[in-house]
mmCIF file of C-alpha atoms in Angstrom:
data_model
loop_
_atom_site.group_PDB
_atom_site.id
_atom_site.type_symbol
_atom_site.label_atom_id
_atom_site.label_comp_id
_atom_site.label_asym_id
_atom_site.label_seq_id
_atom_site.Cartn_x
_atom_site.Cartn_y
_atom_site.Cartn_z
ATOM 1 C CA MET A 1 17.341 -78.983 6.719
ATOM 2 C CA SER A 2 14.534 -76.647 7.960
ATOM 3 C CA SER A 3 14.467 -75.150 11.440
ATOM 4 C CA LYS A 4 11.523 -75.612 13.781
ATOM 5 C CA ALA A 5 10.562 -71.906 13.381
ATOM 6 C CA GLU A 6 10.378 -72.180 9.631
ATOM 7 C CA LYS A 7 8.372 -75.298 9.938
ATOM 8 C CA GLY A 8 5.935 -73.434 12.207
ATOM 9 C CA GLN A 9 5.252 -70.530 9.718
ATOM 10 C CA GLU A 10 2.366 -70.599 7.284
ATOM 11 C CA PRO A 11 3.236 -69.820 3.633
ATOM 12 C CA VAL A 12 2.108 -66.339 2.312
ATOM 13 C CA PRO A 13 -0.417 -66.651 -0.478
ATOM 14 C CA TYR A 14 0.989 -65.627 -3.875
ATOM 15 C CA LYS A 15 -2.013 -63.404 -4.671
ATOM 16 C CA ALA A 16 -1.419 -61.297 -1.559
ATOM 17 C CA LEU A 17 2.164 -60.699 -2.644
ATOM 18 C CA LEU A 18 0.981 -59.497 -6.047
ATOM 19 C CA ASP A 19 -1.550 -57.112 -4.484
ATOM 20 C CA GLU A 20 1.121 -55.629 -2.218
ATOM 21 C CA ASN A 21 3.490 -55.203 -5.156
ATOM 22 C CA ASP A 22 0.786 -53.388 -7.186
ATOM 23 C CA ALA A 23 0.105 -51.015 -4.264
ATOM 24 C CA LEU A 24 3.785 -50.178 -3.993
ATOM 25 C CA ARG A 25 3.958 -49.563 -7.731
ATOM 26 C CA ASP A 26 0.966 -47.155 -7.570
ATOM 27 C CA GLU A 27 2.523 -45.259 -4.689
ATOM 28 C CA VAL A 28 5.790 -44.931 -6.587
ATOM 29 C CA GLU A 29 3.961 -43.573 -9.620
ATOM 30 C CA THR A 30 2.100 -41.042 -7.438
ATOM 31 C CA LEU A 31 5.341 -39.883 -5.910
ATOM 32 C CA LYS A 32 6.893 -39.573 -9.353
ATOM 33 C CA ALA A 33 3.979 -37.447 -10.531
ATOM 34 C CA SER A 34 4.203 -35.208 -7.443
ATOM 35 C CA LEU A 35 7.926 -34.923 -7.911
ATOM 36 C CA ALA A 36 7.499 -33.979 -11.560
ATOM 37 C CA GLU A 37 4.879 -31.363 -10.590
ATOM 38 C CA ALA A 38 7.146 -29.960 -7.894
ATOM 39 C CA GLU A 39 10.054 -29.868 -10.313
ATOM 40 C CA GLU A 40 7.984 -28.012 -12.891
ATOM 41 C CA LEU A 41 6.794 -25.520 -10.234
ATOM 42 C CA ARG A 42 10.390 -25.019 -9.113
ATOM 43 C CA ARG A 43 11.464 -24.403 -12.701
ATOM 44 C CA ALA A 44 8.612 -21.941 -13.288
ATOM 45 C CA ILE A 45 9.490 -19.987 -10.165
ATOM 46 C CA SER A 46 13.224 -19.954 -10.872
ATOM 47 C CA GLU A 47 12.740 -18.855 -14.505
ATOM 48 C CA GLY A 48 10.210 -16.135 -13.602
ATOM 49 C CA ASP A 49 7.174 -17.785 -15.217
ATOM 50 C CA LEU A 50 5.364 -17.755 -11.869
ATOM 51 C CA ASP A 51 5.502 -15.196 -9.014
ATOM 52 C CA ALA A 52 5.414 -16.994 -5.681
ATOM 53 C CA LEU A 53 7.066 -17.409 -2.320
ATOM 54 C CA VAL A 54 8.273 -20.673 -0.828
ATOM 55 C CA ILE A 55 7.854 -20.520 2.918
ATOM 56 C CA PRO A 56 8.218 -23.117 5.683
ATOM 57 C CA GLY A 57 4.982 -24.564 6.948
ATOM 58 C CA PRO A 58 3.811 -27.142 9.487
ATOM 59 C CA GLN A 59 3.924 -29.870 6.839
ATOM 60 C CA GLY A 60 7.194 -28.723 5.268
ATOM 61 C CA LYS A 61 7.786 -26.100 2.575
ATOM 62 C CA MET A 62 4.720 -24.315 1.185
ATOM 63 C CA ILE A 63 4.207 -22.341 -2.029
ATOM 64 C CA PHE A 64 2.647 -18.894 -1.433
ATOM 65 C CA THR A 65 1.591 -17.389 -4.760
ATOM 66 C CA LEU A 66 0.594 -13.783 -5.494
ATOM 67 C CA ASP A 67 -2.976 -14.890 -6.039
ATOM 68 C CA SER A 68 -3.244 -15.738 -2.372
ATOM 69 C CA ALA A 69 -1.212 -12.637 -1.414
ATOM 70 C CA ASP A 70 -3.598 -10.419 -3.408
ATOM 71 C CA TYR A 71 -6.499 -11.751 -1.373
ATOM 72 C CA ALA A 72 -4.786 -10.899 1.918
ATOM 73 C CA TYR A 73 -3.875 -7.444 0.540
ATOM 74 C CA ARG A 74 -7.475 -6.729 -0.436
ATOM 75 C CA VAL A 75 -8.691 -7.740 3.000
ATOM 76 C CA LEU A 76 -6.160 -5.334 4.525
ATOM 77 C CA VAL A 77 -7.093 -2.449 2.217
ATOM 78 C CA GLU A 78 -10.809 -2.888 2.731
ATOM 79 C CA THR A 79 -10.547 -2.960 6.526
ATOM 80 C CA MET A 80 -8.009 -0.125 7.051
ATOM 81 C CA ASN A 81 -9.153 3.191 8.548
ATOM 82 C CA GLU A 82 -7.682 5.306 5.748
ATOM 83 C CA GLY A 83 -9.204 5.766 2.354
ATOM 84 C CA THR A 84 -7.248 4.383 -0.591
ATOM 85 C CA ALA A 85 -7.596 4.780 -4.326
ATOM 86 C CA THR A 86 -5.678 3.911 -7.467
ATOM 87 C CA LEU A 87 -5.608 6.503 -10.251
ATOM 88 C CA ALA A 88 -4.753 6.310 -13.934
ATOM 89 C CA CYS A 89 -2.417 8.970 -15.319
ATOM 90 C CA ASP A 90 -5.372 11.154 -16.364
ATOM 91 C CA GLY A 91 -6.913 11.047 -12.881
ATOM 92 C CA THR A 92 -9.468 8.303 -13.576
ATOM 93 C CA ILE A 93 -10.209 6.310 -10.427
ATOM 94 C CA LEU A 94 -9.407 2.669 -11.153
ATOM 95 C CA TYR A 95 -10.108 1.391 -7.661
ATOM 96 C CA CYS A 96 -11.037 2.702 -4.214
ATOM 97 C CA ASN A 97 -11.808 1.050 -0.920
ATOM 98 C CA ARG A 98 -14.945 1.323 1.152
ATOM 99 C CA HIS A 99 -13.547 3.988 3.498
ATOM 100 C CA PHE A 100 -12.663 6.278 0.580
ATOM 101 C CA ALA A 101 -16.275 6.082 -0.603
ATOM 102 C CA GLU A 102 -17.515 6.788 2.929
ATOM 103 C CA LEU A 103 -15.351 9.920 3.127
ATOM 104 C CA LEU A 104 -16.963 11.253 -0.040
ATOM 105 C CA ARG A 105 -20.416 10.027 1.049
ATOM 106 C CA ILE A 106 -20.893 8.456 -2.360
ATOM 107 C CA PRO A 107 -21.575 4.757 -3.157
ATOM 108 C CA LEU A 108 -18.399 2.972 -4.180
ATOM 109 C CA PRO A 109 -19.701 1.813 -7.611
ATOM 110 C CA ALA A 110 -20.460 5.452 -8.464
ATOM 111 C CA ILE A 111 -16.841 6.461 -7.831
ATOM 112 C CA VAL A 112 -14.828 3.917 -9.798
ATOM 113 C CA GLY A 113 -14.368 5.106 -13.382
ATOM 114 C CA THR A 114 -14.897 8.792 -12.575
ATOM 115 C CA SER A 115 -12.222 11.521 -12.395
ATOM 116 C CA ILE A 116 -10.592 12.296 -9.065
ATOM 117 C CA TYR A 117 -10.720 16.002 -9.935
ATOM 118 C CA GLN A 118 -14.477 16.165 -9.490
ATOM 119 C CA PHE A 119 -13.938 15.307 -5.819
ATOM 120 C CA ILE A 120 -11.174 17.884 -5.185
ATOM 121 C CA ALA A 121 -12.031 21.390 -3.959
ATOM 122 C CA PRO A 122 -11.218 23.990 -6.648
ATOM 123 C CA GLU A 123 -8.630 25.790 -4.502
ATOM 124 C CA SER A 124 -6.792 22.478 -3.941
ATOM 125 C CA THR A 125 -6.519 21.419 -7.586
ATOM 126 C CA LYS A 126 -3.200 23.177 -8.146
ATOM 127 C CA ILE A 127 -1.713 21.643 -4.996
ATOM 128 C CA PHE A 128 -2.904 18.168 -5.992
ATOM 129 C CA LYS A 129 -1.378 18.414 -9.477
ATOM 130 C CA ALA A 130 1.924 19.518 -7.932
ATOM 131 C CA LEU A 131 1.894 16.439 -5.670
ATOM 132 C CA LEU A 132 1.518 14.180 -8.716
ATOM 133 C CA GLU A 133 4.744 15.528 -10.188
ATOM 134 C CA ASN A 134 6.824 13.423 -7.773
ATOM 135 C CA GLU A 135 7.100 9.670 -7.419
ATOM 136 C CA LYS A 136 6.298 9.986 -3.733
ATOM 137 C CA SER A 137 4.762 13.009 -2.032
ATOM 138 C CA ARG A 138 2.660 14.098 0.911
ATOM 139 C CA GLY A 139 0.416 17.092 1.409
ATOM 140 C CA GLU A 140 -2.874 18.479 2.658
ATOM 141 C CA ILE A 141 -5.819 19.363 0.433
ATOM 142 C CA ASN A 142 -9.591 19.681 0.672
ATOM 143 C CA LEU A 143 -11.817 17.035 -0.881
ATOM 144 C CA GLN A 144 -15.359 17.920 -1.878
ATOM 145 C CA ALA A 145 -17.835 15.369 -0.581
ATOM 146 C CA ASP A 146 -21.409 14.833 -1.710
ATOM 147 C CA GLY A 147 -23.491 17.910 -0.969
ATOM 148 C CA GLY A 148 -20.552 20.290 -1.478
ATOM 149 C CA LYS A 149 -19.038 19.780 1.982
ATOM 150 C CA PHE A 150 -15.283 20.364 2.087
ATOM 151 C CA LEU A 151 -13.211 17.740 3.840
ATOM 152 C CA PRO A 152 -9.609 18.437 4.952
ATOM 153 C CA VAL A 153 -7.423 15.399 4.280
ATOM 154 C CA HIS A 154 -3.774 14.384 4.271
ATOM 155 C CA LEU A 155 -2.614 12.663 1.092
ATOM 156 C CA SER A 156 0.203 10.186 0.675
ATOM 157 C CA ILE A 157 0.825 9.568 -3.037
ATOM 158 C CA SER A 158 3.080 6.949 -4.632
ATOM 159 C CA LEU A 159 3.739 6.269 -8.301
ATOM 160 C CA LEU A 160 2.874 2.730 -9.416
ATOM 161 C CA GLN A 161 4.158 0.692 -12.327
ATOM 162 C CA THR A 162 1.325 -1.571 -13.442
ATOM 163 C CA ARG A 163 0.637 -3.717 -16.448
ATOM 164 C CA GLY A 164 -1.618 -2.000 -18.935
ATOM 165 C CA PHE A 165 -0.960 1.557 -17.638
ATOM 166 C CA ALA A 166 2.031 3.732 -18.347
ATOM 167 C CA ASN A 167 1.634 5.501 -15.003
ATOM 168 C CA ALA A 168 -0.726 5.104 -12.102
ATOM 169 C CA TRP A 169 -0.854 6.526 -8.609
ATOM 170 C CA CYS A 170 -1.769 5.016 -5.280
ATOM 171 C CA LEU A 171 -3.459 7.416 -2.856
ATOM 172 C CA VAL A 172 -3.772 6.958 0.892
ATOM 173 C CA VAL A 173 -6.235 9.508 2.306
ATOM 174 C CA THR A 174 -6.426 10.412 6.013
ATOM 175 C CA ASP A 175 -9.370 12.440 7.298
ATOM 176 C CA LEU A 176 -8.145 15.537 9.196
ATOM 177 C CA THR A 177 -11.559 16.855 10.251
ATOM 178 C CA GLU A 178 -11.189 16.060 13.949
ATOM 179 C CA GLN A 179 -7.557 17.157 13.984
ATOM 180 C CA LYS A 180 -8.468 20.520 12.436
ATOM 181 C CA LYS A 181 -11.269 20.986 14.963
ATOM 182 C CA ASN A 182 -8.864 20.311 17.830
ATOM 183 C CA GLU A 183 -6.287 22.672 16.320
ATOM 184 C CA GLU A 184 -8.925 25.394 16.032
ATOM 185 C CA ILE A 185 -9.944 24.895 19.661
ATOM 186 C CA LEU A 186 -6.321 25.129 20.781
ATOM 187 C CA ALA A 187 -5.762 28.207 18.588
ATOM 188 C CA ASN A 188 -8.804 29.922 20.117
ATOM 189 C CA ILE A 189 -7.548 29.113 23.603
ATOM 190 C CA GLU A 190 -4.118 30.511 22.725
ATOM 191 C CA THR A 191 -5.679 33.644 21.227
ATOM 192 C CA ALA A 192 -7.766 34.212 24.340
ATOM 193 C CA ARG A 193 -4.719 33.673 26.542
ATOM 194 C CA LYS A 194 -2.604 36.194 24.610
ATOM 195 C CA LYS A 195 -5.412 38.743 24.560
ATOM 196 C CA GLU A 196 -5.747 38.408 28.318
ATOM 197 C CA ILE A 197 -1.992 38.953 28.682
ATOM 198 C CA HIS A 198 -2.161 42.133 26.575
ATOM 199 C CA HIS A 199 -5.150 43.302 28.623
ATOM 200 C CA ARG A 200 -3.318 42.799 31.907
ATOM 201 C CA ILE A 201 -0.145 44.512 30.653
ATOM 202 C CA LYS A 202 -2.224 47.473 29.436
ATOM 203 C CA ASN A 203 -3.936 47.732 32.828
ATOM 204 C CA ASN A 204 -0.616 47.562 34.663
ATOM 205 C CA LEU A 205 0.869 50.296 32.488
ATOM 206 C CA GLN A 206 -2.182 52.478 33.063
ATOM 207 C CA VAL A 207 -1.764 51.982 36.810
ATOM 208 C CA ILE A 208 1.857 53.124 36.489
ATOM 209 C CA SER A 209 0.720 56.183 34.528
ATOM 210 C CA SER A 210 -1.848 57.006 37.223
ATOM 211 C CA LEU A 211 0.789 56.671 39.946
ATOM 212 C CA LEU A 212 3.058 59.057 38.049
ATOM 213 C CA ASP A 213 0.162 61.490 37.750
ATOM 214 C CA LEU A 214 -0.560 61.303 41.484
ATOM 215 C CA GLN A 215 3.085 61.857 42.311
ATOM 216 C CA ALA A 216 3.228 64.847 39.976
ATOM 217 C CA GLU A 217 0.195 66.354 41.738
ATOM 218 C CA LYS A 218 2.084 66.279 45.032
ATOM 219 C CA PHE A 219 4.904 68.319 43.542
ATOM 220 C CA ASN A 220 2.423 70.573 41.744
ATOM 221 C CA ASN A 221 1.047 71.752 45.088
ATOM 222 C CA LYS A 222 4.469 73.044 46.045
ATOM 223 C CA GLY A 223 4.776 76.483 44.514
ATOM 224 C CA CYS A 224 8.550 76.512 44.485
ATOM 225 C CA ILE A 225 8.760 73.715 41.921
ATOM 226 C CA LYS A 226 5.436 74.156 40.178
ATOM 227 C CA ASP A 227 7.029 74.926 36.844
ATOM 228 C CA SER A 228 10.261 73.040 37.351
ATOM 229 C CA GLU A 229 11.730 70.238 35.284
ATOM 230 C CA VAL A 230 10.437 67.741 37.851
ATOM 231 C CA LEU A 231 6.841 68.083 36.708
ATOM 232 C CA GLU A 232 7.927 67.954 33.078
ATOM 233 C CA ALA A 233 9.839 64.725 33.753
ATOM 234 C CA PHE A 234 6.743 63.139 35.265
ATOM 235 C CA ARG A 235 4.614 64.128 32.280
ATOM 236 C CA VAL A 236 7.170 62.853 29.755
ATOM 237 C CA SER A 237 7.381 59.540 31.619
ATOM 238 C CA GLN A 238 3.602 59.290 31.545
ATOM 239 C CA ASP A 239 3.597 59.801 27.778
ATOM 240 C CA ARG A 240 6.105 57.017 27.292
ATOM 241 C CA VAL A 241 4.131 54.620 29.456
ATOM 242 C CA ILE A 242 0.880 55.483 27.668
ATOM 243 C CA SER A 243 2.497 54.919 24.247
ATOM 244 C CA MET A 244 3.292 51.344 25.298
ATOM 245 C CA ALA A 245 -0.105 50.820 26.917
ATOM 246 C CA LEU A 246 -1.829 51.823 23.670
ATOM 247 C CA ILE A 247 0.018 49.051 21.813
ATOM 248 C CA HIS A 248 -1.273 46.383 24.183
ATOM 249 C CA GLU A 249 -4.745 47.902 24.031
ATOM 250 C CA GLU A 250 -4.719 47.697 20.218
ATOM 251 C CA LEU A 251 -3.530 44.073 20.350
ATOM 252 C CA HIS A 252 -6.202 43.190 22.898
ATOM 253 C CA GLU A 253 -9.040 44.818 20.984
ATOM 254 C CA GLY A 254 -7.895 44.055 17.423
ATOM 255 C CA GLY A 255 -8.039 40.914 15.343
ATOM 256 C CA GLU A 256 -4.303 40.255 15.554
ATOM 257 C CA ILE A 257 -2.528 39.081 18.689
ATOM 258 C CA ASP A 258 1.099 38.871 17.548
ATOM 259 C CA THR A 259 1.300 41.749 15.063
ATOM 260 C CA LEU A 260 0.006 45.306 15.315
ATOM 261 C CA SER A 261 -1.726 47.284 12.558
ATOM 262 C CA PHE A 262 0.599 50.221 13.035
ATOM 263 C CA SER A 263 -1.160 53.095 11.244
ATOM 264 C CA PRO A 264 -4.325 53.098 13.436
ATOM 265 C CA TYR A 265 -2.090 52.878 16.493
ATOM 266 C CA LEU A 266 -0.069 55.914 15.344
ATOM 267 C CA GLU A 267 -3.244 57.939 14.873
ATOM 268 C CA ARG A 268 -4.414 57.180 18.419
ATOM 269 C CA LEU A 269 -0.961 57.874 19.860
ATOM 270 C CA VAL A 270 -0.585 61.257 18.184
ATOM 271 C CA GLU A 271 -4.147 62.322 18.997
ATOM 272 C CA ASN A 272 -3.431 61.541 22.638
ATOM 273 C CA LEU A 273 -0.255 63.664 22.515
ATOM 274 C CA PHE A 274 -2.126 66.594 20.961
ATOM 275 C CA HIS A 275 -4.690 66.318 23.732
ATOM 276 C CA THR A 276 -1.968 66.233 26.404
ATOM 277 C CA TYR A 277 -0.001 69.164 24.974
ATOM 278 C CA ARG A 278 -2.961 71.368 24.127
ATOM 279 C CA LEU A 279 -1.346 74.753 23.458
ATOM 280 C CA GLY A 280 -3.983 77.206 24.669
ATOM 281 C CA ASP A 281 -6.002 78.588 21.768
ATOM 282 C CA SER A 282 -3.314 77.925 19.154
ATOM 283 C CA SER A 283 -4.160 76.134 15.935
ATOM 284 C CA ILE A 284 -1.358 73.605 15.669
ATOM 285 C CA SER A 285 -2.672 71.074 13.174
ATOM 286 C CA LEU A 286 -1.833 67.467 12.478
ATOM 287 C CA ASN A 287 -1.352 66.061 8.982
ATOM 288 C CA THR A 288 -0.934 62.275 8.663
ATOM 289 C CA ASP A 289 -0.139 60.305 5.535
ATOM 290 C CA LEU A 290 -0.053 56.673 6.701
ATOM 291 C CA GLU A 291 -0.018 53.627 4.473
ATOM 292 C CA GLU A 292 -2.651 51.084 5.432
ATOM 293 C CA ASP A 293 -2.110 47.441 6.273
ATOM 294 C CA ILE A 294 1.389 47.788 7.677
ATOM 295 C CA PHE A 295 1.838 45.261 10.468
ATOM 296 C CA PHE A 296 4.719 45.111 12.938
ATOM 297 C CA ASP A 297 5.470 42.664 15.707
ATOM 298 C CA MET A 298 6.109 43.829 19.257
ATOM 299 C CA ASP A 299 9.879 44.044 18.766
ATOM 300 C CA THR A 300 9.333 46.709 16.100
ATOM 301 C CA ALA A 301 6.092 48.363 17.228
ATOM 302 C CA VAL A 302 7.185 49.295 20.766
ATOM 303 C CA PRO A 303 10.446 51.110 19.925
ATOM 304 C CA LEU A 304 8.932 52.746 16.834
ATOM 305 C CA GLY A 305 5.971 53.971 18.890
ATOM 306 C CA LEU A 306 8.321 55.438 21.485
ATOM 307 C CA ILE A 307 10.272 57.194 18.719
ATOM 308 C CA VAL A 308 7.100 58.848 17.402
ATOM 309 C CA ASN A 309 6.140 59.783 20.958
ATOM 310 C CA GLU A 310 9.467 61.565 21.534
ATOM 311 C CA LEU A 311 9.582 63.411 18.220
ATOM 312 C CA VAL A 312 5.963 64.611 18.235
ATOM 313 C CA SER A 313 6.265 65.658 21.889
ATOM 314 C CA ASN A 314 9.372 67.695 21.070
ATOM 315 C CA SER A 315 7.568 69.416 18.189
ATOM 316 C CA LEU A 316 4.562 70.297 20.346
ATOM 317 C CA LYS A 317 6.725 71.579 23.202
ATOM 318 C CA TYR A 318 9.459 73.488 21.396
ATOM 319 C CA ALA A 319 8.682 74.072 17.707
ATOM 320 C CA PHE A 320 6.027 76.791 18.020
ATOM 321 C CA PRO A 321 6.928 79.228 20.827
ATOM 322 C CA GLY A 322 4.522 82.160 20.781
ATOM 323 C CA ARG A 323 2.946 81.072 17.496
ATOM 324 C CA GLN A 324 -0.753 80.550 16.927
ATOM 325 C CA LYS A 325 -0.439 78.383 13.834
ATOM 326 C CA GLY A 326 1.709 75.493 12.799
ATOM 327 C CA GLU A 327 1.645 71.970 11.456
ATOM 328 C CA VAL A 328 3.039 68.621 12.526
ATOM 329 C CA GLN A 329 3.211 66.015 9.782
ATOM 330 C CA ILE A 330 3.698 62.249 10.026
ATOM 331 C CA LYS A 331 4.244 59.911 7.079
ATOM 332 C CA LEU A 332 4.663 56.129 7.086
ATOM 333 C CA PHE A 333 5.092 54.000 3.969
ATOM 334 C CA SER A 334 6.930 51.008 2.600
ATOM 335 C CA GLN A 335 9.978 52.107 0.648
ATOM 336 C CA GLU A 336 8.726 50.242 -2.428
ATOM 337 C CA ALA A 337 5.614 52.421 -2.292
ATOM 338 C CA GLY A 338 7.506 55.654 -2.965
ATOM 339 C CA ASN A 339 7.363 58.864 -0.958
ATOM 340 C CA GLY A 340 3.631 58.854 -0.395
ATOM 341 C CA LEU A 341 0.431 56.950 -0.775
ATOM 342 C CA ASN A 342 -0.511 58.354 -4.153
ATOM 343 C CA ASP A 343 2.231 56.517 -6.034
ATOM 344 C CA LYS A 344 2.355 53.213 -4.145
ATOM 345 C CA LYS A 345 3.714 50.294 -6.124
ATOM 346 C CA ASP A 346 3.109 47.670 -3.471
ATOM 347 C CA PRO A 347 -0.301 48.174 -1.852
ATOM 348 C CA GLY A 348 -0.777 46.436 1.442
ATOM 349 C CA GLY A 349 2.633 47.314 2.879
ATOM 350 C CA LYS A 350 4.067 43.862 2.219
ATOM 351 C CA ALA A 351 7.621 45.101 1.757
ATOM 352 C CA GLY A 352 10.242 44.535 4.412
ATOM 353 C CA ARG A 353 11.607 48.132 4.344
ATOM 354 C CA TYR A 354 9.763 51.136 5.727
ATOM 355 C CA THR A 355 10.201 54.889 6.054
ATOM 356 C CA LEU A 356 8.821 57.022 8.886
ATOM 357 C CA ILE A 357 8.923 60.823 8.579
ATOM 358 C CA VAL A 358 8.074 63.143 11.480
ATOM 359 C CA SER A 359 8.295 66.848 10.631
ATOM 360 C CA ASP A 360 7.026 70.275 11.621
ATOM 361 C CA ASN A 361 7.180 73.793 10.143
ATOM 362 C CA GLY A 362 8.266 75.363 13.392
ATOM 363 C CA THR A 363 11.330 77.347 14.389
ATOM 364 C CA GLY A 364 13.653 74.449 13.656
ATOM 365 C CA ILE A 365 15.953 72.432 15.839
ATOM 366 C CA PRO A 366 19.013 74.321 17.111
ATOM 367 C CA GLU A 367 22.184 73.966 15.047
ATOM 368 C CA ASN A 368 24.163 72.803 18.053
ATOM 369 C CA ILE A 369 22.032 69.648 18.345
ATOM 370 C CA ASP A 370 23.984 66.645 17.011
ATOM 371 C CA LEU A 371 22.143 63.353 16.517
ATOM 372 C CA GLU A 372 25.380 61.463 16.923
ATOM 373 C CA ASN A 373 25.854 62.936 20.399
ATOM 374 C CA PRO A 374 22.511 64.388 21.535
ATOM 375 C CA ASP A 375 22.481 66.221 24.842
ATOM 376 C CA THR A 376 18.779 65.784 25.574
ATOM 377 C CA LEU A 377 17.268 62.640 27.038
ATOM 378 C CA GLY A 378 14.524 62.511 24.399
ATOM 379 C CA LEU A 379 16.884 62.556 21.414
ATOM 380 C CA GLN A 380 19.238 60.158 23.182
ATOM 381 C CA LEU A 381 16.329 57.745 23.537
ATOM 382 C CA VAL A 382 15.417 58.199 19.857
ATOM 383 C CA SER A 383 18.982 57.431 18.796
ATOM 384 C CA ILE A 384 19.120 54.322 20.997
ATOM 385 C CA LEU A 385 15.775 53.030 19.696
ATOM 386 C CA VAL A 386 16.763 53.545 16.045
ATOM 387 C CA ASP A 387 19.942 51.548 16.685
ATOM 388 C CA GLN A 388 17.840 48.866 18.373
ATOM 389 C CA LEU A 389 15.831 48.564 15.142
ATOM 390 C CA ASP A 390 19.035 48.477 13.050
ATOM 391 C CA GLY A 391 17.623 51.535 11.313
ATOM 392 C CA GLU A 392 18.919 54.832 9.961
ATOM 393 C CA ILE A 393 17.952 58.355 10.999
ATOM 394 C CA GLU A 394 18.461 61.607 9.109
ATOM 395 C CA LEU A 395 17.782 65.161 10.292
ATOM 396 C CA LYS A 396 16.839 67.970 7.910
ATOM 397 C CA ARG A 397 16.464 71.593 8.994
ATOM 398 C CA ASP A 398 14.736 73.047 5.904
ATOM 399 C CA ASN A 399 11.642 75.130 6.795
ATOM 400 C CA GLY A 400 11.391 73.570 10.216
ATOM 401 C CA THR A 401 12.529 70.161 11.395
ATOM 402 C CA LYS A 402 12.248 66.822 9.631
ATOM 403 C CA PHE A 403 13.331 63.426 10.960
ATOM 404 C CA ILE A 404 13.571 60.626 8.372
ATOM 405 C CA ILE A 405 13.849 57.133 9.829
ATOM 406 C CA LYS A 406 14.318 54.014 7.711
ATOM 407 C CA ILE A 407 13.970 50.496 9.094
ATOM 408 C CA SER A 408 13.852 46.952 7.760
ATOM 409 C CA THR A 409 11.919 44.018 9.150
ATOM 410 C CA ALA A 410 13.316 40.499 9.164
ATOM 411 C CA GLU A 411 10.283 39.104 7.374
ATOM 412 C CA LYS A 412 7.160 40.345 5.610
ATOM 413 C CA LEU A 413 4.855 40.432 8.566
ATOM 414 C CA THR A 414 1.800 41.410 6.537
ATOM 415 C CA ASP A 415 1.595 38.149 4.600
ATOM 416 C CA LYS A 416 -1.573 36.356 5.713
ATOM 417 C CA PHE A 417 -2.130 32.606 5.205
#
């Protein structure tokens, strides 16, 4: 028996039911096809037939293939501020971005397919080849842009494994032009600052020397001590101060600010001593044999200059009493150069060991003088300064007096970069 509700419903037409059933069947078939496609894609990814990433997305999981990744990578490479290039093993440029072409000032199509070596400055070729010997390396070289202009750059190089090429390299090139300009500006400022410091120290030492001279003049006017040791002490102190002032003057006026070209300094120092200790009408001569291009830093130049000051002063004061003729000789050479300049084996003084010889053909130093326990202030100072340099000193009394001093420097200060 039918209920009232069932009696009130209208029967659904049979054709409508068939249409709905067909629609459901089509949807099922579509889902089956999508499922089969997804299953095949999953199988291809899992078995390595297709490189892709499956990532979550707003509509569920999404497949991110390397084709789409390559597009994003190219956009990144083309818009980055550094130049990039890919090289074959022989240096052929396989690819470069727009910025790399702009650095060289050459149209991009004219670069691809050419050799990277035609864009590298000749002096940088060896460095570049050395960088390619490692899987990853960094270094600075000069590129040669259109028109022959050299461009300082920083290179970051990585070895690539690519299909079709046994070896390839990826280059990331950073322009260092502005950085080098700023470094040069800072270096010039630092040079000017150090030169000003040397100038001020020199002036201060000259003021001290002048004060010593003025003080000596006061004592000189007193007849009772006119020829006493007091005046001699003032003059010796002046000589020592002047020897240090000359070093700072050389550093201020010369091209170097941290190292001193020692041979020209020695010549000026000794000439000043000869002028100070002018021995009437006597003909005491100076003979110098100084190797060129020997550079010392302040820690070596100052004590060595004071040593020469003491020894030459002693020769001029005591070696030639009552004599009209005599000779003071000074030699300076690297020990690898031999005993003189004529048989040098290492021109340029680039060795780390040096020999200084100060000698005269005078009356000779007294036998009771012992360098181990000198009783004069000058020789005591010489001994202390030689020890300060970790050097060795030897005294010979043949045909006069000869001091042989050997020192070693911690590094080869004459190497220029």
